[in-house]
PDB file of C-alpha atoms in Angstrom:
ATOM      1  CA  MET A   1    -110.038  34.592 247.359  1.00 46.00           C
ATOM      2  CA  SER A   2    -111.980  36.069 250.318  1.00 48.00           C
ATOM      3  CA  GLY A   3    -109.497  38.886 250.592  1.00 54.00           C
ATOM      4  CA  SER A   4    -109.888  39.732 246.905  1.00 56.00           C
ATOM      5  CA  THR A   5    -113.677  39.741 247.175  1.00 58.00           C
ATOM      6  CA  GLY A   6    -113.561  41.980 250.221  1.00 61.00           C
ATOM      7  CA  SER A   7    -111.288  44.394 248.329  1.00 62.00           C
ATOM      8  CA  ALA A   8    -113.609  44.609 245.341  1.00 60.00           C
ATOM      9  CA  THR A   9    -116.590  45.060 247.617  1.00 59.00           C
ATOM     10  CA  GLY A  10    -114.814  47.911 249.476  1.00 60.00           C
ATOM     11  CA  THR A  11    -114.051  49.518 246.179  1.00 60.00           C
ATOM     12  CA  LYS A  12    -117.718  49.429 245.085  1.00 59.00           C
ATOM     13  CA  THR A  13    -118.734  50.770 248.418  1.00 61.00           C
ATOM     14  CA  ASP A  14    -116.201  53.602 248.293  1.00 73.00           C
ATOM     15  CA  GLY A  15    -117.392  54.439 244.758  1.00 72.00           C
ATOM     16  CA  ARG A  16    -121.036  54.741 245.941  1.00 70.00           C
ATOM     17  CA  VAL A  17    -120.070  56.819 248.819  1.00 71.00           C
ATOM     18  CA  GLU A  18    -118.082  59.197 246.656  1.00 74.00           C
ATOM     19  CA  ARG A  19    -120.926  59.435 244.128  1.00 79.00           C
ATOM     20  CA  GLY A  20    -123.286  60.184 246.987  1.00 72.00           C
ATOM     21  CA  ASN A  21    -120.918  62.911 248.340  1.00 83.00           C
ATOM     22  CA  GLN A  22    -120.617  64.447 244.901  1.00 90.00           C
ATOM     23  CA  THR A  23    -124.470  64.503 244.506  1.00 91.00           C
ATOM     24  CA  ARG A  24    -124.763  66.003 248.024  1.00 91.00           C
ATOM     25  CA  ARG A  25    -122.292  68.752 247.115  1.00 93.00           C
ATOM     26  CA  LEU A  26    -124.172  69.423 243.861  1.00 94.00           C
ATOM     27  CA  VAL A  27    -127.510  69.637 245.609  1.00 95.00           C
ATOM     28  CA  LEU A  28    -126.319  71.964 248.356  1.00 97.00           C
ATOM     29  CA  GLY A  29    -124.573  74.251 246.017  1.00 95.00           C
ATOM     30  CA  ARG A  30    -127.935  74.832 244.334  1.00 95.00           C
ATOM     31  CA  THR A  31    -129.975  74.970 247.482  1.00 97.00           C
ATOM     32  CA  MET A  32    -127.752  77.662 249.009  1.00 97.00           C
ATOM     33  CA  ASP A  33    -128.262  79.888 246.053  1.00 95.00           C
ATOM     34  CA  ILE A  34    -132.034  79.249 246.008  1.00 96.00           C
ATOM     35  CA  ALA A  35    -132.441  79.903 249.686  1.00 97.00           C
ATOM     36  CA  SER A  36    -130.355  83.150 249.505  1.00 96.00           C
ATOM     37  CA  VAL A  37    -132.863  84.499 246.981  1.00 96.00           C
ATOM     38  CA  GLU A  38    -136.189  82.710 247.690  1.00 95.00           C
ATOM     39  CA  GLY A  39    -135.673  81.644 251.300  1.00 96.00           C
ATOM     40  CA  LEU A  40    -135.379  78.160 252.742  1.00 97.00           C
ATOM     41  CA  GLU A  41    -139.123  77.503 252.199  1.00 95.00           C
ATOM     42  CA  GLY A  42    -138.336  77.668 248.492  1.00 93.00           C
ATOM     43  CA  LEU A  43    -136.549  74.335 248.736  1.00 95.00           C
ATOM     44  CA  SER A  44    -138.089  70.994 248.037  1.00 93.00           C
ATOM     45  CA  LEU A  45    -136.718  67.514 247.247  1.00 93.00           C
ATOM     46  CA  GLY A  46    -138.806  67.383 244.098  1.00 93.00           C
ATOM     47  CA  ARG A  47    -137.709  70.773 242.788  1.00 94.00           C
ATOM     48  CA  ILE A  48    -134.063  70.001 243.364  1.00 94.00           C
ATOM     49  CA  ALA A  49    -134.305  66.669 241.665  1.00 94.00           C
ATOM     50  CA  THR A  50    -136.002  68.186 238.635  1.00 94.00           C
ATOM     51  CA  GLU A  51    -133.641  71.156 238.302  1.00 94.00           C
ATOM     52  CA  LEU A  52    -130.529  69.005 238.730  1.00 94.00           C
ATOM     53  CA  ARG A  53    -131.951  66.028 236.688  1.00 93.00           C
ATOM     54  CA  LEU A  54    -131.610  63.699 239.643  1.00 92.00           C
ATOM     55  CA  SER A  55    -133.939  61.015 240.752  1.00 90.00           C
ATOM     56  CA  LYS A  56    -136.198  62.191 243.513  1.00 89.00           C
ATOM     57  CA  SER A  57    -135.625  58.920 245.386  1.00 90.00           C
ATOM     58  CA  GLY A  58    -131.872  59.573 245.266  1.00 89.00           C
ATOM     59  CA  VAL A  59    -132.270  63.004 246.634  1.00 91.00           C
ATOM     60  CA  PHE A  60    -134.691  61.702 249.296  1.00 89.00           C
ATOM     61  CA  ALA A  61    -132.180  58.987 250.265  1.00 91.00           C
ATOM     62  CA  LEU A  62    -129.572  61.758 250.889  1.00 92.00           C
ATOM     63  CA  PHE A  63    -131.708  64.107 252.853  1.00 94.00           C
ATOM     64  CA  GLY A  64    -134.945  62.303 253.910  1.00 90.00           C
ATOM     65  CA  SER A  65    -137.116  65.399 254.307  1.00 94.00           C
ATOM     66  CA  LYS A  66    -137.500  69.038 253.431  1.00 95.00           C
ATOM     67  CA  GLU A  67    -136.446  70.010 256.902  1.00 96.00           C
ATOM     68  CA  GLU A  68    -133.305  68.065 256.748  1.00 96.00           C
ATOM     69  CA  LEU A  69    -132.531  69.602 253.339  1.00 96.00           C
ATOM     70  CA  GLN A  70    -132.985  72.995 254.940  1.00 97.00           C
ATOM     71  CA  LEU A  71    -130.735  72.205 257.868  1.00 98.00           C
ATOM     72  CA  ALA A  72    -128.118  70.681 255.579  1.00 97.00           C
ATOM     73  CA  THR A  73    -128.240  73.885 253.533  1.00 98.00           C
ATOM     74  CA  ILE A  74    -127.663  75.968 256.560  1.00 98.00           C
ATOM     75  CA  ARG A  75    -124.681  73.805 257.598  1.00 98.00           C
ATOM     76  CA  ALA A  76    -123.195  74.090 254.107  1.00 98.00           C
ATOM     77  CA  ALA A  77    -123.594  77.836 254.115  1.00 98.00           C
ATOM     78  CA  VAL A  78    -121.823  78.066 257.433  1.00 98.00           C
ATOM     79  CA  ALA A  79    -118.813  76.297 255.924  1.00 98.00           C
ATOM     80  CA  VAL A  80    -118.771  78.550 252.859  1.00 98.00           C
ATOM     81  CA  PHE A  81    -119.034  81.635 255.063  1.00 98.00           C
ATOM     82  CA  ALA A  82    -116.128  80.457 257.292  1.00 98.00           C
ATOM     83  CA  ASP A  83    -113.980  79.758 254.182  1.00 98.00           C
ATOM     84  CA  ARG A  84    -114.512  83.244 252.786  1.00 98.00           C
ATOM     85  CA  VAL A  85    -114.617  85.366 255.888  1.00 98.00           C
ATOM     86  CA  VAL A  86    -112.810  83.683 258.810  1.00 98.00           C
ATOM     87  CA  THR A  87    -110.257  81.184 257.433  1.00 98.00           C
ATOM     88  CA  PRO A  88    -108.283  83.678 255.384  1.00 97.00           C
ATOM     89  CA  LEU A  89    -107.337  85.408 258.660  1.00 97.00           C
ATOM     90  CA  LYS A  90    -106.163  82.239 260.476  1.00 95.00           C
ATOM     91  CA  ASP A  91    -102.513  83.462 260.559  1.00 96.00           C
ATOM     92  CA  VAL A  92    -103.276  87.018 261.579  1.00 96.00           C
ATOM     93  CA  PRO A  93    -102.759  87.495 265.278  1.00 96.00           C
ATOM     94  CA  PRO A  94    -105.414  88.911 267.517  1.00 97.00           C
ATOM     95  CA  GLY A  95    -105.726  92.667 267.324  1.00 97.00           C
ATOM     96  CA  ALA A  96    -107.302  95.546 265.454  1.00 97.00           C
ATOM     97  CA  ARG A  97    -105.923  94.311 262.117  1.00 97.00           C
ATOM     98  CA  ARG A  98    -107.770  91.003 262.529  1.00 97.00           C
ATOM     99  CA  VAL A  99    -111.061  92.754 263.490  1.00 98.00           C
ATOM    100  CA  ARG A 100    -110.597  95.033 260.415  1.00 97.00           C
ATOM    101  CA  GLY A 101    -109.974  92.015 258.299  1.00 97.00           C
ATOM    102  CA  LEU A 102    -113.146  90.285 259.383  1.00 98.00           C
ATOM    103  CA  CYS A 103    -115.233  93.255 258.449  1.00 98.00           C
ATOM    104  CA  ARG A 104    -113.533  93.715 255.082  1.00 97.00           C
ATOM    105  CA  ASN A 105    -113.936  89.973 254.282  1.00 98.00           C
ATOM    106  CA  TRP A 106    -117.603  90.166 255.223  1.00 98.00           C
ATOM    107  CA  LEU A 107    -118.289  93.010 252.933  1.00 98.00           C
ATOM    108  CA  THR A 108    -116.318  91.267 250.142  1.00 98.00           C
ATOM    109  CA  TYR A 109    -118.278  88.052 250.693  1.00 98.00           C
ATOM    110  CA  SER A 110    -121.546  89.885 250.326  1.00 98.00           C
ATOM    111  CA  SER A 111    -120.597  92.231 247.450  1.00 97.00           C
ATOM    112  CA  ASP A 112    -118.979  89.341 245.477  1.00 97.00           C
ATOM    113  CA  ARG A 113    -122.297  87.521 245.615  1.00 97.00           C
ATOM    114  CA  VAL A 114    -120.819  84.320 246.951  1.00 97.00           C
ATOM    115  CA  PHE A 115    -124.522  83.498 247.253  1.00 96.00           C
ATOM    116  CA  ALA A 116    -126.781  84.765 244.548  1.00 94.00           C
ATOM    117  CA  GLY A 117    -128.937  86.710 246.958  1.00 95.00           C
ATOM    118  CA  GLY A 118    -126.196  88.400 248.978  1.00 96.00           C
ATOM    119  CA  CYS A 119    -125.603  87.263 252.531  1.00 97.00           C
ATOM    120  CA  PHE A 120    -127.330  83.910 252.993  1.00 97.00           C
ATOM    121  CA  PHE A 121    -127.775  84.421 256.728  1.00 97.00           C
ATOM    122  CA  TYR A 122    -129.355  87.835 256.343  1.00 96.00           C
ATOM    123  CA  ALA A 123    -131.843  86.465 253.902  1.00 95.00           C
ATOM    124  CA  VAL A 124    -132.867  83.391 255.909  1.00 97.00           C
ATOM    125  CA  SER A 125    -132.885  85.280 259.247  1.00 96.00           C
ATOM    126  CA  ALA A 126    -135.629  87.634 258.012  1.00 93.00           C
ATOM    127  CA  GLU A 127    -137.563  84.531 256.787  1.00 96.00           C
ATOM    128  CA  PHE A 128    -137.374  82.674 260.040  1.00 96.00           C
ATOM    129  CA  ASP A 129    -136.988  85.325 262.755  1.00 94.00           C
ATOM    130  CA  ALA A 130    -140.594  84.962 264.031  1.00 95.00           C
ATOM    131  CA  ARG A 131    -140.962  81.223 263.639  1.00 96.00           C
ATOM    132  CA  THR A 132    -140.267  78.305 265.839  1.00 96.00           C
ATOM    133  CA  GLY A 133    -138.725  74.947 265.295  1.00 97.00           C
ATOM    134  CA  PRO A 134    -135.394  73.340 264.381  1.00 98.00           C
ATOM    135  CA  VAL A 135    -134.821  75.393 261.289  1.00 98.00           C
ATOM    136  CA  HIS A 136    -135.347  78.645 263.190  1.00 98.00           C
ATOM    137  CA  ASP A 137    -133.076  77.417 265.955  1.00 98.00           C
ATOM    138  CA  ALA A 138    -130.290  76.550 263.521  1.00 98.00           C
ATOM    139  CA  VAL A 139    -130.570  80.004 261.877  1.00 98.00           C
ATOM    140  CA  ALA A 140    -130.529  81.735 265.203  1.00 98.00           C
ATOM    141  CA  ARG A 141    -127.518  79.764 266.311  1.00 98.00           C
ATOM    142  CA  THR A 142    -125.514  80.846 263.279  1.00 98.00           C
ATOM    143  CA  ARG A 143    -126.311  84.463 264.041  1.00 96.00           C
ATOM    144  CA  GLN A 144    -125.350  84.037 267.666  1.00 97.00           C
ATOM    145  CA  ASP A 145    -122.146  82.370 266.680  1.00 98.00           C
ATOM    146  CA  TRP A 146    -121.137  85.144 264.329  1.00 98.00           C
ATOM    147  CA  ASN A 147    -121.972  87.858 266.891  1.00 98.00           C
ATOM    148  CA  ALA A 148    -119.930  85.934 269.502  1.00 98.00           C
ATOM    149  CA  TYR A 149    -117.038  85.639 267.077  1.00 98.00           C
ATOM    150  CA  MET A 150    -116.923  89.238 266.399  1.00 98.00           C
ATOM    151  CA  GLU A 151    -117.179  90.116 270.066  1.00 98.00           C
ATOM    152  CA  ARG A 152    -114.381  87.733 270.843  1.00 98.00           C
ATOM    153  CA  ALA A 153    -112.206  89.280 268.150  1.00 98.00           C
ATOM    154  CA  LEU A 154    -112.826  92.699 269.608  1.00 98.00           C
ATOM    155  CA  SER A 155    -112.089  91.453 273.143  1.00 98.00           C
ATOM    156  CA  GLU A 156    -108.859  89.871 272.037  1.00 98.00           C
ATOM    157  CA  ALA A 157    -107.818  93.109 270.336  1.00 98.00           C
ATOM    158  CA  GLN A 158    -108.636  95.049 273.436  1.00 98.00           C
ATOM    159  CA  ALA A 159    -106.504  92.583 275.506  1.00 98.00           C
ATOM    160  CA  VAL A 160    -103.463  93.157 273.406  1.00 97.00           C
ATOM    161  CA  GLY A 161    -103.896  96.953 273.697  1.00 97.00           C
ATOM    162  CA  ASP A 162    -105.353  97.844 270.321  1.00 98.00           C
ATOM    163  CA  PHE A 163    -108.631  99.126 271.800  1.00 98.00           C
ATOM    164  CA  ALA A 164    -109.403 101.273 274.835  1.00 97.00           C
ATOM    165  CA  GLU A 165    -109.909  99.567 278.111  1.00 96.00           C
ATOM    166  CA  ASP A 166    -113.475 100.898 278.412  1.00 95.00           C
ATOM    167  CA  LEU A 167    -114.471  99.499 275.016  1.00 97.00           C
ATOM    168  CA  ASP A 168    -118.100  98.284 275.023  1.00 97.00           C
ATOM    169  CA  VAL A 169    -117.397  95.063 273.004  1.00 98.00           C
ATOM    170  CA  GLU A 170    -121.046  94.098 272.573  1.00 98.00           C
ATOM    171  CA  GLN A 171    -122.077  97.528 271.421  1.00 98.00           C
ATOM    172  CA  VAL A 172    -119.265  97.905 268.886  1.00 98.00           C
ATOM    173  CA  ALA A 173    -119.960  94.428 267.513  1.00 98.00           C
ATOM    174  CA  PHE A 174    -123.605  95.214 267.115  1.00 98.00           C
ATOM    175  CA  GLU A 175    -122.804  98.498 265.343  1.00 98.00           C
ATOM    176  CA  VAL A 176    -120.341  97.164 262.842  1.00 98.00           C
ATOM    177  CA  ILE A 177    -122.493  94.128 261.999  1.00 98.00           C
ATOM    178  CA  ALA A 178    -125.512  96.395 261.576  1.00 98.00           C
ATOM    179  CA  LEU A 179    -123.594  98.623 259.105  1.00 98.00           C
ATOM    180  CA  MET A 180    -122.485  95.554 257.083  1.00 98.00           C
ATOM    181  CA  GLU A 181    -125.919  94.123 257.006  1.00 98.00           C
ATOM    182  CA  ALA A 182    -127.457  97.442 255.974  1.00 98.00           C
ATOM    183  CA  ALA A 183    -125.038  97.573 253.046  1.00 98.00           C
ATOM    184  CA  ASN A 184    -125.990  94.025 252.013  1.00 98.00           C
ATOM    185  CA  ALA A 185    -129.698  94.754 252.178  1.00 97.00           C
ATOM    186  CA  GLN A 186    -129.546  98.065 250.190  1.00 97.00           C
ATOM    187  CA  SER A 187    -127.234  96.612 247.579  1.00 98.00           C
ATOM    188  CA  VAL A 188    -129.354  93.540 246.969  1.00 97.00           C
ATOM    189  CA  LEU A 189    -132.590  95.531 246.823  1.00 96.00           C
ATOM    190  CA  LEU A 190    -131.263  98.412 244.691  1.00 97.00           C
ATOM    191  CA  GLY A 191    -128.704  96.662 242.642  1.00 96.00           C
ATOM    192  CA  ASP A 192    -126.147  99.250 243.761  1.00 96.00           C
ATOM    193  CA  THR A 193    -122.679  98.502 245.138  1.00 95.00           C
ATOM    194  CA  GLY A 194    -122.325 101.977 246.658  1.00 97.00           C
ATOM    195  CA  PRO A 195    -123.606 100.980 250.048  1.00 98.00           C
ATOM    196  CA  TYR A 196    -120.541  98.747 250.594  1.00 98.00           C
ATOM    197  CA  ALA A 197    -118.194 101.702 250.376  1.00 97.00           C
ATOM    198  CA  ARG A 198    -120.420 103.615 252.833  1.00 98.00           C
ATOM    199  CA  ALA A 199    -120.438 100.706 255.203  1.00 98.00           C
ATOM    200  CA  GLU A 200    -116.720 100.398 254.923  1.00 97.00           C
ATOM    201  CA  ARG A 201    -116.197 104.045 255.934  1.00 97.00           C
ATOM    202  CA  GLY A 202    -118.691 103.635 258.784  1.00 98.00           C
ATOM    203  CA  VAL A 203    -117.032 100.520 260.146  1.00 98.00           C
ATOM    204  CA  VAL A 204    -113.556 102.062 259.943  1.00 97.00           C
ATOM    205  CA  SER A 205    -114.748 105.240 261.638  1.00 97.00           C
ATOM    206  CA  ARG A 206    -116.316 103.329 264.455  1.00 97.00           C
ATOM    207  CA  LEU A 207    -113.267 101.131 265.043  1.00 97.00           C
ATOM    208  CA  ARG A 208    -110.842 104.052 264.872  1.00 97.00           C
ATOM    209  CA  ALA A 209    -112.897 106.022 267.414  1.00 96.00           C
ATOM    210  CA  SER A 210    -112.231 103.285 270.030  1.00 96.00           C
ATOM    211  CA  ALA A 211    -108.667 102.391 268.946  1.00 98.00           C
ATOM    212  CA  THR A 212    -105.485 103.159 270.850  1.00 97.00           C
ATOM    213  CA  ASP A 213    -102.368 104.483 269.052  1.00 97.00           C
ATOM    214  CA  ARG A 214    -101.220 100.907 268.669  1.00 97.00           C
ATOM    215  CA  GLY A 215    -104.641  99.901 267.131  1.00 97.00           C
ATOM    216  CA  LEU A 216    -104.639 102.869 264.805  1.00 96.00           C
ATOM    217  CA  ALA A 217    -101.180 101.994 263.610  1.00 96.00           C
ATOM    218  CA  ALA A 218    -102.290  98.411 263.040  1.00 95.00           C
ATOM    219  CA  MET A 219    -105.222  99.501 260.942  1.00 93.00           C
ATOM    220  CA  ASP A 220    -103.152 102.008 258.965  1.00 90.00           C
ATOM    221  CA  ASP A 221    -100.638  99.229 258.152  1.00 81.00           C
ATOM    222  CA  ASP A 222    -103.487  97.112 256.933  1.00 74.00           C
ATOM    223  CA  ARG A 223    -104.759  99.487 254.194  1.00 70.00           C
TER     224      ARG A 223
END
């Protein structure tokens, strides 16, 4: 009898947990889109509850505060970004082809409007760049992580002989990221997809300028 009761209790608990997880995913899907357009300050527990027809107490139980909702939204956006930009290249070995793929995936992630306002991190970085506190720190950390990831991809490509030995990894990473973010900003503001093609040409030109014959061949094969 006790074993049966325990099983039933466990089933009920599992059901509540899954419903909570479903609600959490629903909320974060909405908050990511809001934040990419209006910024993280556009989020509130009451607004989300009203828009999604959820109880405010239920949303509060999941997140506890506006700040935690903002932080959870950033974490969710990181997972989406990784899924669209990084994960598709998990089987591509280090080299120029992988670097080229990261840039292409980033431009596609922005141009496809995975987030309604374009690149989520570009939007919230502009909002929180001069502030202090946990949300600023979380946003800054995502930017640092992406810069470091691009630098590492370039360094690995250099190590396998795809880029010149004197490659300034930090400089090249800065330049290609700047080109991609400029395309995102202009496209979102002007409603024009043309900047993505210009950014693509600029990124490829910059990478080819520092590539070895081996690296050029790898990028040519990846067209």
